[in-house]
């Protein structure tokens, strides 16, 4: 009888111990870095990371834009790039919601590069985190043509504030 009771108590304690670690996990975005070969010497890198608000460098010989807006609950932004402006494009989106608000956003990138369109899987971005896509051509003398669409959507909230920064320049 004592052995059965002790075994049941030990089993219950082990279950509780496992449950504590499961509840301790923080839900939400995870840091990620994925690299894609788009062909013709062009690569795309998608990153999700917790970062300060250091903006992407402003293009010196190319083209750039920066602005803040609100996705209520969804917004799509487009950024055009032209071969003459460079062989590297960088598009970043910050989730400007405060950590206390806890509003996450889903970000989906779609890139059209030199006539080919590629859609990427959505990524989850926590408050005060950012997601970005970098498109680079390994051909130093040939820029890239096309554009990037980014769809920003509030998750479990009516809206989410964000900052959008895009630039194209020569590497």
JSON list of N, CA and C in Angstrom, two decimals, residues 23-98:
[
{"chain": "A", "resi": 23, "resn": "UNK", "atom": "N", "xyz": [4.91, 25.64, -19.01]},
{"chain": "A", "resi": 23, "resn": "UNK", "atom": "CA", "xyz": [4.27, 26.93, -18.82]},
{"chain": "A", "resi": 23, "resn": "UNK", "atom": "C", "xyz": [5.27, 28.06, -18.80]},
{"chain": "A", "resi": 24, "resn": "UNK", "atom": "N", "xyz": [6.54, 27.77, -18.53]},
{"chain": "A", "resi": 24, "resn": "UNK", "atom": "CA", "xyz": [7.56, 28.80, -18.48]},
{"chain": "A", "resi": 24, "resn": "UNK", "atom": "C", "xyz": [7.96, 29.28, -19.87]},
{"chain": "A", "resi": 25, "resn": "UNK", "atom": "N", "xyz": [7.67, 28.51, -20.90]},
{"chain": "A", "resi": 25, "resn": "UNK", "atom": "CA", "xyz": [8.04, 28.91, -22.25]},
{"chain": "A", "resi": 25, "resn": "UNK", "atom": "C", "xyz": [7.29, 30.17, -22.65]},
{"chain": "A", "resi": 26, "resn": "UNK", "atom": "N", "xyz": [8.00, 31.09, -23.29]},
{"chain": "A", "resi": 26, "resn": "UNK", "atom": "CA", "xyz": [7.39, 32.34, -23.73]},
{"chain": "A", "resi": 26, "resn": "UNK", "atom": "C", "xyz": [6.83, 32.13, -25.12]},
{"chain": "A", "resi": 27, "resn": "UNK", "atom": "N", "xyz": [5.51, 32.31, -25.29]},
{"chain": "A", "resi": 27, "resn": "UNK", "atom": "CA", "xyz": [4.94, 32.13, -26.63]},
{"chain": "A", "resi": 27, "resn": "UNK", "atom": "C", "xyz": [5.34, 33.29, -27.53]},
{"chain": "A", "resi": 28, "resn": "UNK", "atom": "N", "xyz": [5.25, 33.08, -28.82]},
{"chain": "A", "resi": 28, "resn": "UNK", "atom": "CA", "xyz": [5.47, 34.19, -29.73]},
{"chain": "A", "resi": 28, "resn": "UNK", "atom": "C", "xyz": [6.59, 33.93, -30.71]},
{"chain": "A", "resi": 29, "resn": "UNK", "atom": "N", "xyz": [7.14, 35.03, -31.18]},
{"chain": "A", "resi": 29, "resn": "UNK", "atom": "CA", "xyz": [8.14, 34.98, -32.23]},
{"chain": "A", "resi": 29, "resn": "UNK", "atom": "C", "xyz": [9.43, 34.35, -31.73]},
{"chain": "A", "resi": 30, "resn": "UNK", "atom": "N", "xyz": [10.11, 33.78, -32.64]},
{"chain": "A", "resi": 30, "resn": "UNK", "atom": "CA", "xyz": [11.44, 33.21, -32.39]},
{"chain": "A", "resi": 30, "resn": "UNK", "atom": "C", "xyz": [12.39, 33.87, -33.37]},
{"chain": "A", "resi": 31, "resn": "UNK", "atom": "N", "xyz": [13.63, 34.06, -32.93]},
{"chain": "A", "resi": 31, "resn": "UNK", "atom": "CA", "xyz": [14.64, 34.59, -33.83]},
{"chain": "A", "resi": 31, "resn": "UNK", "atom": "C", "xyz": [14.81, 33.60, -34.97]},
{"chain": "A", "resi": 32, "resn": "UNK", "atom": "N", "xyz": [14.99, 34.11, -36.16]},
{"chain": "A", "resi": 32, "resn": "UNK", "atom": "CA", "xyz": [15.14, 33.22, -37.30]},
{"chain": "A", "resi": 32, "resn": "UNK", "atom": "C", "xyz": [15.98, 33.88, -38.36]},
{"chain": "A", "resi": 33, "resn": "UNK", "atom": "N", "xyz": [16.66, 33.06, -39.14]},
{"chain": "A", "resi": 33, "resn": "UNK", "atom": "CA", "xyz": [17.43, 33.53, -40.29]},
{"chain": "A", "resi": 33, "resn": "UNK", "atom": "C", "xyz": [17.35, 32.45, -41.34]},
{"chain": "A", "resi": 34, "resn": "UNK", "atom": "N", "xyz": [16.74, 32.76, -42.47]},
{"chain": "A", "resi": 34, "resn": "UNK", "atom": "CA", "xyz": [16.59, 31.81, -43.56]},
{"chain": "A", "resi": 34, "resn": "UNK", "atom": "C", "xyz": [17.18, 32.40, -44.83]},
{"chain": "A", "resi": 35, "resn": "UNK", "atom": "N", "xyz": [17.93, 31.59, -45.56]},
{"chain": "A", "resi": 35, "resn": "UNK", "atom": "CA", "xyz": [18.57, 32.03, -46.80]},
{"chain": "A", "resi": 35, "resn": "UNK", "atom": "C", "xyz": [17.97, 31.26, -47.96]},
{"chain": "A", "resi": 36, "resn": "UNK", "atom": "N", "xyz": [17.63, 31.97, -49.03]},
{"chain": "A", "resi": 36, "resn": "UNK", "atom": "CA", "xyz": [17.03, 31.37, -50.22]},
{"chain": "A", "resi": 36, "resn": "UNK", "atom": "C", "xyz": [17.86, 31.74, -51.45]},
{"chain": "A", "resi": 37, "resn": "UNK", "atom": "N", "xyz": [18.07, 30.79, -52.34]},
{"chain": "A", "resi": 37, "resn": "UNK", "atom": "CA", "xyz": [18.72, 31.03, -53.61]},
{"chain": "A", "resi": 37, "resn": "UNK", "atom": "C", "xyz": [17.62, 31.27, -54.63]},
{"chain": "A", "resi": 38, "resn": "UNK", "atom": "N", "xyz": [17.55, 32.48, -55.16]},
{"chain": "A", "resi": 38, "resn": "UNK", "atom": "CA", "xyz": [16.51, 32.82, -56.13]},
{"chain": "A", "resi": 38, "resn": "UNK", "atom": "C", "xyz": [16.96, 32.61, -57.56]},
{"chain": "A", "resi": 39, "resn": "UNK", "atom": "N", "xyz": [18.19, 32.15, -57.75]},
{"chain": "A", "resi": 39, "resn": "UNK", "atom": "CA", "xyz": [18.72, 31.91, -59.10]},
{"chain": "A", "resi": 39, "resn": "UNK", "atom": "C", "xyz": [19.36, 33.15, -59.68]},
{"chain": "A", "resi": 40, "resn": "UNK", "atom": "N", "xyz": [20.11, 32.98, -60.74]},
{"chain": "A", "resi": 40, "resn": "UNK", "atom": "CA", "xyz": [20.80, 34.07, -61.44]},
{"chain": "A", "resi": 40, "resn": "UNK", "atom": "C", "xyz": [21.68, 34.90, -60.50]},
{"chain": "A", "resi": 41, "resn": "UNK", "atom": "N", "xyz": [22.25, 34.24, -59.47]},
{"chain": "A", "resi": 41, "resn": "UNK", "atom": "CA", "xyz": [23.17, 34.93, -58.57]},
{"chain": "A", "resi": 41, "resn": "UNK", "atom": "C", "xyz": [22.50, 35.79, -57.51]},
{"chain": "A", "resi": 42, "resn": "UNK", "atom": "N", "xyz": [21.17, 35.68, -57.35]},
{"chain": "A", "resi": 42, "resn": "UNK", "atom": "CA", "xyz": [20.45, 36.49, -56.38]},
{"chain": "A", "resi": 42, "resn": "UNK", "atom": "C", "xyz": [20.05, 35.64, -55.17]},
{"chain": "A", "resi": 43, "resn": "UNK", "atom": "N", "xyz": [20.32, 36.13, -53.99]},
{"chain": "A", "resi": 43, "resn": "UNK", "atom": "CA", "xyz": [19.91, 35.45, -52.76]},
{"chain": "A", "resi": 43, "resn": "UNK", "atom": "C", "xyz": [18.97, 36.36, -51.98]},
{"chain": "A", "resi": 44, "resn": "UNK", "atom": "N", "xyz": [18.10, 35.73, -51.21]},
{"chain": "A", "resi": 44, "resn": "UNK", "atom": "CA", "xyz": [17.22, 36.44, -50.29]},
{"chain": "A", "resi": 44, "resn": "UNK", "atom": "C", "xyz": [17.49, 35.91, -48.89]},
{"chain": "A", "resi": 45, "resn": "UNK", "atom": "N", "xyz": [17.60, 36.80, -47.94]},
{"chain": "A", "resi": 45, "resn": "UNK", "atom": "CA", "xyz": [17.79, 36.43, -46.54]},
{"chain": "A", "resi": 45, "resn": "UNK", "atom": "C", "xyz": [16.64, 37.06, -45.76]},
{"chain": "A", "resi": 46, "resn": "UNK", "atom": "N", "xyz": [15.91, 36.22, -45.01]},
{"chain": "A", "resi": 46, "resn": "UNK", "atom": "CA", "xyz": [14.82, 36.73, -44.16]},
{"chain": "A", "resi": 46, "resn": "UNK", "atom": "C", "xyz": [15.25, 36.53, -42.71]},
{"chain": "A", "resi": 47, "resn": "UNK", "atom": "N", "xyz": [15.13, 37.59, -41.93]},
{"chain": "A", "resi": 47, "resn": "UNK", "atom": "CA", "xyz": [15.56, 37.58, -40.54]},
{"chain": "A", "resi": 47, "resn": "UNK", "atom": "C", "xyz": [14.44, 38.12, -39.66]},
{"chain": "A", "resi": 48, "resn": "UNK", "atom": "N", "xyz": [14.26, 37.48, -38.49]},
{"chain": "A", "resi": 48, "resn": "UNK", "atom": "CA", "xyz": [13.39, 38.01, -37.43]},
{"chain": "A", "resi": 48, "resn": "UNK", "atom": "C", "xyz": [14.27, 38.08, -36.20]},
{"chain": "A", "resi": 49, "resn": "UNK", "atom": "N", "xyz": [14.33, 39.25, -35.58]},
{"chain": "A", "resi": 49, "resn": "UNK", "atom": "CA", "xyz": [15.21, 39.42, -34.42]},
{"chain": "A", "resi": 49, "resn": "UNK", "atom": "C", "xyz": [14.71, 40.53, -33.51]},
{"chain": "A", "resi": 50, "resn": "UNK", "atom": "N", "xyz": [15.10, 40.43, -32.26]},
{"chain": "A", "resi": 50, "resn": "UNK", "atom": "CA", "xyz": [14.85, 41.51, -31.32]},
{"chain": "A", "resi": 50, "resn": "UNK", "atom": "C", "xyz": [15.97, 42.50, -31.55]},
{"chain": "A", "resi": 51, "resn": "UNK", "atom": "N", "xyz": [15.61, 43.73, -31.78]},
{"chain": "A", "resi": 51, "resn": "UNK", "atom": "CA", "xyz": [16.64, 44.70, -32.12]},
{"chain": "A", "resi": 51, "resn": "UNK", "atom": "C", "xyz": [16.18, 46.09, -31.72]},
{"chain": "A", "resi": 52, "resn": "UNK", "atom": "N", "xyz": [17.15, 46.95, -31.56]},
{"chain": "A", "resi": 52, "resn": "UNK", "atom": "CA", "xyz": [16.85, 48.35, -31.32]},
{"chain": "A", "resi": 52, "resn": "UNK", "atom": "C", "xyz": [16.27, 48.96, -32.58]},
{"chain": "A", "resi": 53, "resn": "UNK", "atom": "N", "xyz": [16.07, 50.23, -32.55]},
{"chain": "A", "resi": 53, "resn": "UNK", "atom": "CA", "xyz": [15.45, 50.90, -33.70]},
{"chain": "A", "resi": 53, "resn": "UNK", "atom": "C", "xyz": [16.49, 51.51, -34.62]},
{"chain": "A", "resi": 54, "resn": "UNK", "atom": "N", "xyz": [17.68, 50.88, -34.70]},
{"chain": "A", "resi": 54, "resn": "UNK", "atom": "CA", "xyz": [18.70, 51.34, -35.65]},
{"chain": "A", "resi": 54, "resn": "UNK", "atom": "C", "xyz": [18.16, 51.06, -37.05]},
{"chain": "A", "resi": 55, "resn": "UNK", "atom": "N", "xyz": [17.98, 52.10, -37.81]},
{"chain": "A", "resi": 55, "resn": "UNK", "atom": "CA", "xyz": [17.40, 51.95, -39.14]},
{"chain": "A", "resi": 55, "resn": "UNK", "atom": "C", "xyz": [18.45, 51.46, -40.13]},
{"chain": "A", "resi": 56, "resn": "UNK", "atom": "N", "xyz": [17.97, 50.91, -41.22]},
{"chain": "A", "resi": 56, "resn": "UNK", "atom": "CA", "xyz": [18.86, 50.48, -42.29]},
{"chain": "A", "resi": 56, "resn": "UNK", "atom": "C", "xyz": [19.58, 51.71, -42.83]},
{"chain": "A", "resi": 57, "resn": "UNK", "atom": "N", "xyz": [20.79, 51.54, -43.33]},
{"chain": "A", "resi": 57, "resn": "UNK", "atom": "CA", "xyz": [21.50, 52.70, -43.86]},
{"chain": "A", "resi": 57, "resn": "UNK", "atom": "C", "xyz": [20.75, 53.33, -45.02]},
{"chain": "A", "resi": 58, "resn": "UNK", "atom": "N", "xyz": [20.79, 54.63, -45.08]},
{"chain": "A", "resi": 58, "resn": "UNK", "atom": "CA", "xyz": [20.17, 55.34, -46.19]},
{"chain": "A", "resi": 58, "resn": "UNK", "atom": "C", "xyz": [21.05, 55.15, -47.42]},
{"chain": "A", "resi": 59, "resn": "UNK", "atom": "N", "xyz": [20.42, 54.90, -48.53]},
{"chain": "A", "resi": 59, "resn": "UNK", "atom": "CA", "xyz": [21.15, 54.66, -49.76]},
{"chain": "A", "resi": 59, "resn": "UNK", "atom": "C", "xyz": [21.91, 55.91, -50.18]},
{"chain": "A", "resi": 60, "resn": "UNK", "atom": "N", "xyz": [23.19, 55.74, -50.51]},
{"chain": "A", "resi": 60, "resn": "UNK", "atom": "CA", "xyz": [24.01, 56.86, -50.94]},
{"chain": "A", "resi": 60, "resn": "UNK", "atom": "C", "xyz": [23.83, 57.10, -52.44]},
{"chain": "A", "resi": 61, "resn": "UNK", "atom": "N", "xyz": [23.94, 56.02, -53.22]},
{"chain": "A", "resi": 61, "resn": "UNK", "atom": "CA", "xyz": [23.83, 56.13, -54.67]},
{"chain": "A", "resi": 61, "resn": "UNK", "atom": "C", "xyz": [22.54, 55.51, -55.20]},
{"chain": "A", "resi": 62, "resn": "UNK", "atom": "N", "xyz": [21.68, 55.08, -54.33]},
{"chain": "A", "resi": 62, "resn": "UNK", "atom": "CA", "xyz": [20.48, 54.38, -54.75]},
{"chain": "A", "resi": 62, "resn": "UNK", "atom": "C", "xyz": [19.20, 55.10, -54.36]},
{"chain": "A", "resi": 63, "resn": "UNK", "atom": "N", "xyz": [18.30, 54.37, -53.73]},
{"chain": "A", "resi": 63, "resn": "UNK", "atom": "CA", "xyz": [16.97, 54.86, -53.44]},
{"chain": "A", "resi": 63, "resn": "UNK", "atom": "C", "xyz": [16.56, 54.33, -52.06]},
{"chain": "A", "resi": 64, "resn": "UNK", "atom": "N", "xyz": [15.87, 55.15, -51.25]},
{"chain": "A", "resi": 64, "resn": "UNK", "atom": "CA", "xyz": [15.42, 54.67, -49.94]},
{"chain": "A", "resi": 64, "resn": "UNK", "atom": "C", "xyz": [14.16, 55.40, -49.52]},
{"chain": "A", "resi": 65, "resn": "UNK", "atom": "N", "xyz": [13.44, 54.80, -48.56]},
{"chain": "A", "resi": 65, "resn": "UNK", "atom": "CA", "xyz": [12.23, 55.41, -48.00]},
{"chain": "A", "resi": 65, "resn": "UNK", "atom": "C", "xyz": [12.05, 54.91, -46.58]},
{"chain": "A", "resi": 66, "resn": "UNK", "atom": "N", "xyz": [11.46, 55.76, -45.72]},
{"chain": "A", "resi": 66, "resn": "UNK", "atom": "CA", "xyz": [11.20, 55.43, -44.32]},
{"chain": "A", "resi": 66, "resn": "UNK", "atom": "C", "xyz": [9.88, 56.07, -43.92]},
{"chain": "A", "resi": 67, "resn": "UNK", "atom": "N", "xyz": [9.01, 55.32, -43.23]},
{"chain": "A", "resi": 67, "resn": "UNK", "atom": "CA", "xyz": [7.80, 55.91, -42.68]},
{"chain": "A", "resi": 67, "resn": "UNK", "atom": "C", "xyz": [7.20, 54.98, -41.63]},
{"chain": "A", "resi": 68, "resn": "UNK", "atom": "N", "xyz": [6.31, 55.53, -40.82]},
{"chain": "A", "resi": 68, "resn": "UNK", "atom": "CA", "xyz": [5.58, 54.75, -39.82]},
{"chain": "A", "resi": 68, "resn": "UNK", "atom": "C", "xyz": [4.10, 54.77, -40.17]},
{"chain": "A", "resi": 69, "resn": "UNK", "atom": "N", "xyz": [3.39, 53.69, -39.81]},
{"chain": "A", "resi": 69, "resn": "UNK", "atom": "CA", "xyz": [1.97, 53.58, -40.12]},
{"chain": "A", "resi": 69, "resn": "UNK", "atom": "C", "xyz": [1.34, 52.59, -39.15]},
{"chain": "A", "resi": 70, "resn": "UNK", "atom": "N", "xyz": [0.06, 52.32, -39.36]},
{"chain": "A", "resi": 70, "resn": "UNK", "atom": "CA", "xyz": [-0.67, 51.36, -38.54]},
{"chain": "A", "resi": 70, "resn": "UNK", "atom": "C", "xyz": [-1.39, 50.38, -39.46]},
{"chain": "A", "resi": 71, "resn": "UNK", "atom": "N", "xyz": [-1.25, 49.10, -39.18]},
{"chain": "A", "resi": 71, "resn": "UNK", "atom": "CA", "xyz": [-2.00, 48.06, -39.90]},
{"chain": "A", "resi": 71, "resn": "UNK", "atom": "C", "xyz": [-3.27, 47.82, -39.11]},
{"chain": "A", "resi": 72, "resn": "UNK", "atom": "N", "xyz": [-4.43, 48.08, -39.73]},
{"chain": "A", "resi": 72, "resn": "UNK", "atom": "CA", "xyz": [-5.72, 47.96, -39.03]},
{"chain": "A", "resi": 72, "resn": "UNK", "atom": "C", "xyz": [-6.69, 47.06, -39.76]},
{"chain": "A", "resi": 73, "resn": "UNK", "atom": "N", "xyz": [-6.69, 45.80, -39.64]},
{"chain": "A", "resi": 73, "resn": "UNK", "atom": "CA", "xyz": [-5.69, 44.95, -39.02]},
{"chain": "A", "resi": 73, "resn": "UNK", "atom": "C", "xyz": [-4.58, 44.55, -39.98]},
{"chain": "A", "resi": 74, "resn": "UNK", "atom": "N", "xyz": [-4.73, 44.89, -41.30]},
{"chain": "A", "resi": 74, "resn": "UNK", "atom": "CA", "xyz": [-3.75, 44.45, -42.29]},
{"chain": "A", "resi": 74, "resn": "UNK", "atom": "C", "xyz": [-3.39, 45.61, -43.19]},
{"chain": "A", "resi": 75, "resn": "UNK", "atom": "N", "xyz": [-2.13, 45.61, -43.64]},
{"chain": "A", "resi": 75, "resn": "UNK", "atom": "CA", "xyz": [-1.67, 46.63, -44.57]},
{"chain": "A", "resi": 75, "resn": "UNK", "atom": "C", "xyz": [-0.60, 46.00, -45.45]},
{"chain": "A", "resi": 76, "resn": "UNK", "atom": "N", "xyz": [-0.62, 46.32, -46.74]},
{"chain": "A", "resi": 76, "resn": "UNK", "atom": "CA", "xyz": [0.42, 45.86, -47.64]},
{"chain": "A", "resi": 76, "resn": "UNK", "atom": "C", "xyz": [1.18, 47.07, -48.17]},
{"chain": "A", "resi": 77, "resn": "UNK", "atom": "N", "xyz": [2.50, 46.98, -48.11]},
{"chain": "A", "resi": 77, "resn": "UNK", "atom": "CA", "xyz": [3.38, 48.03, -48.62]},
{"chain": "A", "resi": 77, "resn": "UNK", "atom": "C", "xyz": [4.16, 47.46, -49.79]},
{"chain": "A", "resi": 78, "resn": "UNK", "atom": "N", "xyz": [4.51, 48.33, -50.73]},
{"chain": "A", "resi": 78, "resn": "UNK", "atom": "CA", "xyz": [5.29, 47.90, -51.89]},
{"chain": "A", "resi": 78, "resn": "UNK", "atom": "C", "xyz": [6.50, 48.81, -52.01]},
{"chain": "A", "resi": 79, "resn": "UNK", "atom": "N", "xyz": [7.62, 48.22, -52.36]},
{"chain": "A", "resi": 79, "resn": "UNK", "atom": "CA", "xyz": [8.84, 48.98, -52.62]},
{"chain": "A", "resi": 79, "resn": "UNK", "atom": "C", "xyz": [9.41, 48.53, -53.95]},
{"chain": "A", "resi": 80, "resn": "UNK", "atom": "N", "xyz": [9.54, 49.47, -54.91]},
{"chain": "A", "resi": 80, "resn": "UNK", "atom": "CA", "xyz": [10.14, 49.18, -56.22]},
{"chain": "A", "resi": 80, "resn": "UNK", "atom": "C", "xyz": [11.64, 49.36, -56.16]},
{"chain": "A", "resi": 81, "resn": "UNK", "atom": "N", "xyz": [12.35, 48.51, -56.86]},
{"chain": "A", "resi": 81, "resn": "UNK", "atom": "CA", "xyz": [13.77, 48.76, -57.04]},
{"chain": "A", "resi": 81, "resn": "UNK", "atom": "C", "xyz": [14.13, 48.58, -58.51]},
{"chain": "A", "resi": 82, "resn": "UNK", "atom": "N", "xyz": [15.14, 49.34, -58.93]},
{"chain": "A", "resi": 82, "resn": "UNK", "atom": "CA", "xyz": [15.55, 49.39, -60.33]},
{"chain": "A", "resi": 82, "resn": "UNK", "atom": "C", "xyz": [17.02, 49.04, -60.46]},
{"chain": "A", "resi": 83, "resn": "UNK", "atom": "N", "xyz": [17.37, 48.43, -61.57]},
{"chain": "A", "resi": 83, "resn": "UNK", "atom": "CA", "xyz": [18.73, 47.97, -61.79]},
{"chain": "A", "resi": 83, "resn": "UNK", "atom": "C", "xyz": [19.75, 49.08, -61.58]},
{"chain": "A", "resi": 84, "resn": "UNK", "atom": "N", "xyz": [19.43, 50.30, -62.00]},
{"chain": "A", "resi": 84, "resn": "UNK", "atom": "CA", "xyz": [20.37, 51.41, -61.89]},
{"chain": "A", "resi": 84, "resn": "UNK", "atom": "C", "xyz": [20.66, 51.80, -60.44]},
{"chain": "A", "resi": 85, "resn": "UNK", "atom": "N", "xyz": [19.79, 51.39, -59.50]},
{"chain": "A", "resi": 85, "resn": "UNK", "atom": "CA", "xyz": [19.95, 51.80, -58.10]},
{"chain": "A", "resi": 85, "resn": "UNK", "atom": "C", "xyz": [20.78, 50.84, -57.27]},
{"chain": "A", "resi": 86, "resn": "UNK", "atom": "N", "xyz": [21.13, 49.67, -57.80]},
{"chain": "A", "resi": 86, "resn": "UNK", "atom": "CA", "xyz": [22.03, 48.82, -57.04]},
{"chain": "A", "resi": 86, "resn": "UNK", "atom": "C", "xyz": [21.72, 47.34, -57.08]},
{"chain": "A", "resi": 87, "resn": "UNK", "atom": "N", "xyz": [22.66, 46.57, -56.52]},
{"chain": "A", "resi": 87, "resn": "UNK", "atom": "CA", "xyz": [22.54, 45.12, -56.51]},
{"chain": "A", "resi": 87, "resn": "UNK", "atom": "C", "xyz": [22.16, 44.58, -55.13]},
{"chain": "A", "resi": 88, "resn": "UNK", "atom": "N", "xyz": [21.73, 45.45, -54.22]},
{"chain": "A", "resi": 88, "resn": "UNK", "atom": "CA", "xyz": [21.33, 45.02, -52.89]},
{"chain": "A", "resi": 88, "resn": "UNK", "atom": "C", "xyz": [20.10, 45.81, -52.44]},
{"chain": "A", "resi": 89, "resn": "UNK", "atom": "N", "xyz": [19.09, 45.10, -51.97]},
{"chain": "A", "resi": 89, "resn": "UNK", "atom": "CA", "xyz": [17.85, 45.72, -51.48]},
{"chain": "A", "resi": 89, "resn": "UNK", "atom": "C", "xyz": [17.61, 45.23, -50.05]},
{"chain": "A", "resi": 90, "resn": "UNK", "atom": "N", "xyz": [17.24, 46.14, -49.17]},
{"chain": "A", "resi": 90, "resn": "UNK", "atom": "CA", "xyz": [17.03, 45.83, -47.76]},
{"chain": "A", "resi": 90, "resn": "UNK", "atom": "C", "xyz": [15.68, 46.44, -47.36]},
{"chain": "A", "resi": 91, "resn": "UNK", "atom": "N", "xyz": [14.76, 45.60, -46.88]},
{"chain": "A", "resi": 91, "resn": "UNK", "atom": "CA", "xyz": [13.44, 46.09, -46.45]},
{"chain": "A", "resi": 91, "resn": "UNK", "atom": "C", "xyz": [13.19, 45.59, -45.03]},
{"chain": "A", "resi": 92, "resn": "UNK", "atom": "N", "xyz": [12.96, 46.52, -44.08]},
{"chain": "A", "resi": 92, "resn": "UNK", "atom": "CA", "xyz": [12.80, 46.18, -42.67]},
{"chain": "A", "resi": 92, "resn": "UNK", "atom": "C", "xyz": [11.47, 46.69, -42.15]},
{"chain": "A", "resi": 93, "resn": "UNK", "atom": "N", "xyz": [10.86, 45.89, -41.26]},
{"chain": "A", "resi": 93, "resn": "UNK", "atom": "CA", "xyz": [9.59, 46.26, -40.65]},
{"chain": "A", "resi": 93, "resn": "UNK", "atom": "C", "xyz": [9.70, 46.02, -39.14]},
{"chain": "A", "resi": 94, "resn": "UNK", "atom": "N", "xyz": [9.52, 47.08, -38.36]},
{"chain": "A", "resi": 94, "resn": "UNK", "atom": "CA", "xyz": [9.55, 46.99, -36.91]},
{"chain": "A", "resi": 94, "resn": "UNK", "atom": "C", "xyz": [8.14, 46.91, -36.36]},
{"chain": "A", "resi": 95, "resn": "UNK", "atom": "N", "xyz": [7.93, 46.07, -35.36]},
{"chain": "A", "resi": 95, "resn": "UNK", "atom": "CA", "xyz": [6.68, 46.05, -34.62]},
{"chain": "A", "resi": 95, "resn": "UNK", "atom": "C", "xyz": [6.82, 47.11, -33.53]},
{"chain": "A", "resi": 96, "resn": "UNK", "atom": "N", "xyz": [6.14, 48.24, -33.69]},
{"chain": "A", "resi": 96, "resn": "UNK", "atom": "CA", "xyz": [6.26, 49.36, -32.76]},
{"chain": "A", "resi": 96, "resn": "UNK", "atom": "C", "xyz": [5.35, 49.27, -31.55]},
{"chain": "A", "resi": 97, "resn": "UNK", "atom": "N", "xyz": [4.58, 48.19, -31.43]},
{"chain": "A", "resi": 97, "resn": "UNK", "atom": "CA", "xyz": [3.73, 48.02, -30.24]},
{"chain": "A", "resi": 97, "resn": "UNK", "atom": "C", "xyz": [4.63, 47.88, -29.02]},
{"chain": "A", "resi": 98, "resn": "UNK", "atom": "N", "xyz": [4.16, 48.39, -27.89]},
{"chain": "A", "resi": 98, "resn": "UNK", "atom": "CA", "xyz": [4.95, 48.25, -26.66]},
{"chain": "A", "resi": 98, "resn": "UNK", "atom": "C", "xyz": [4.89, 46.81, -26.18]}
]
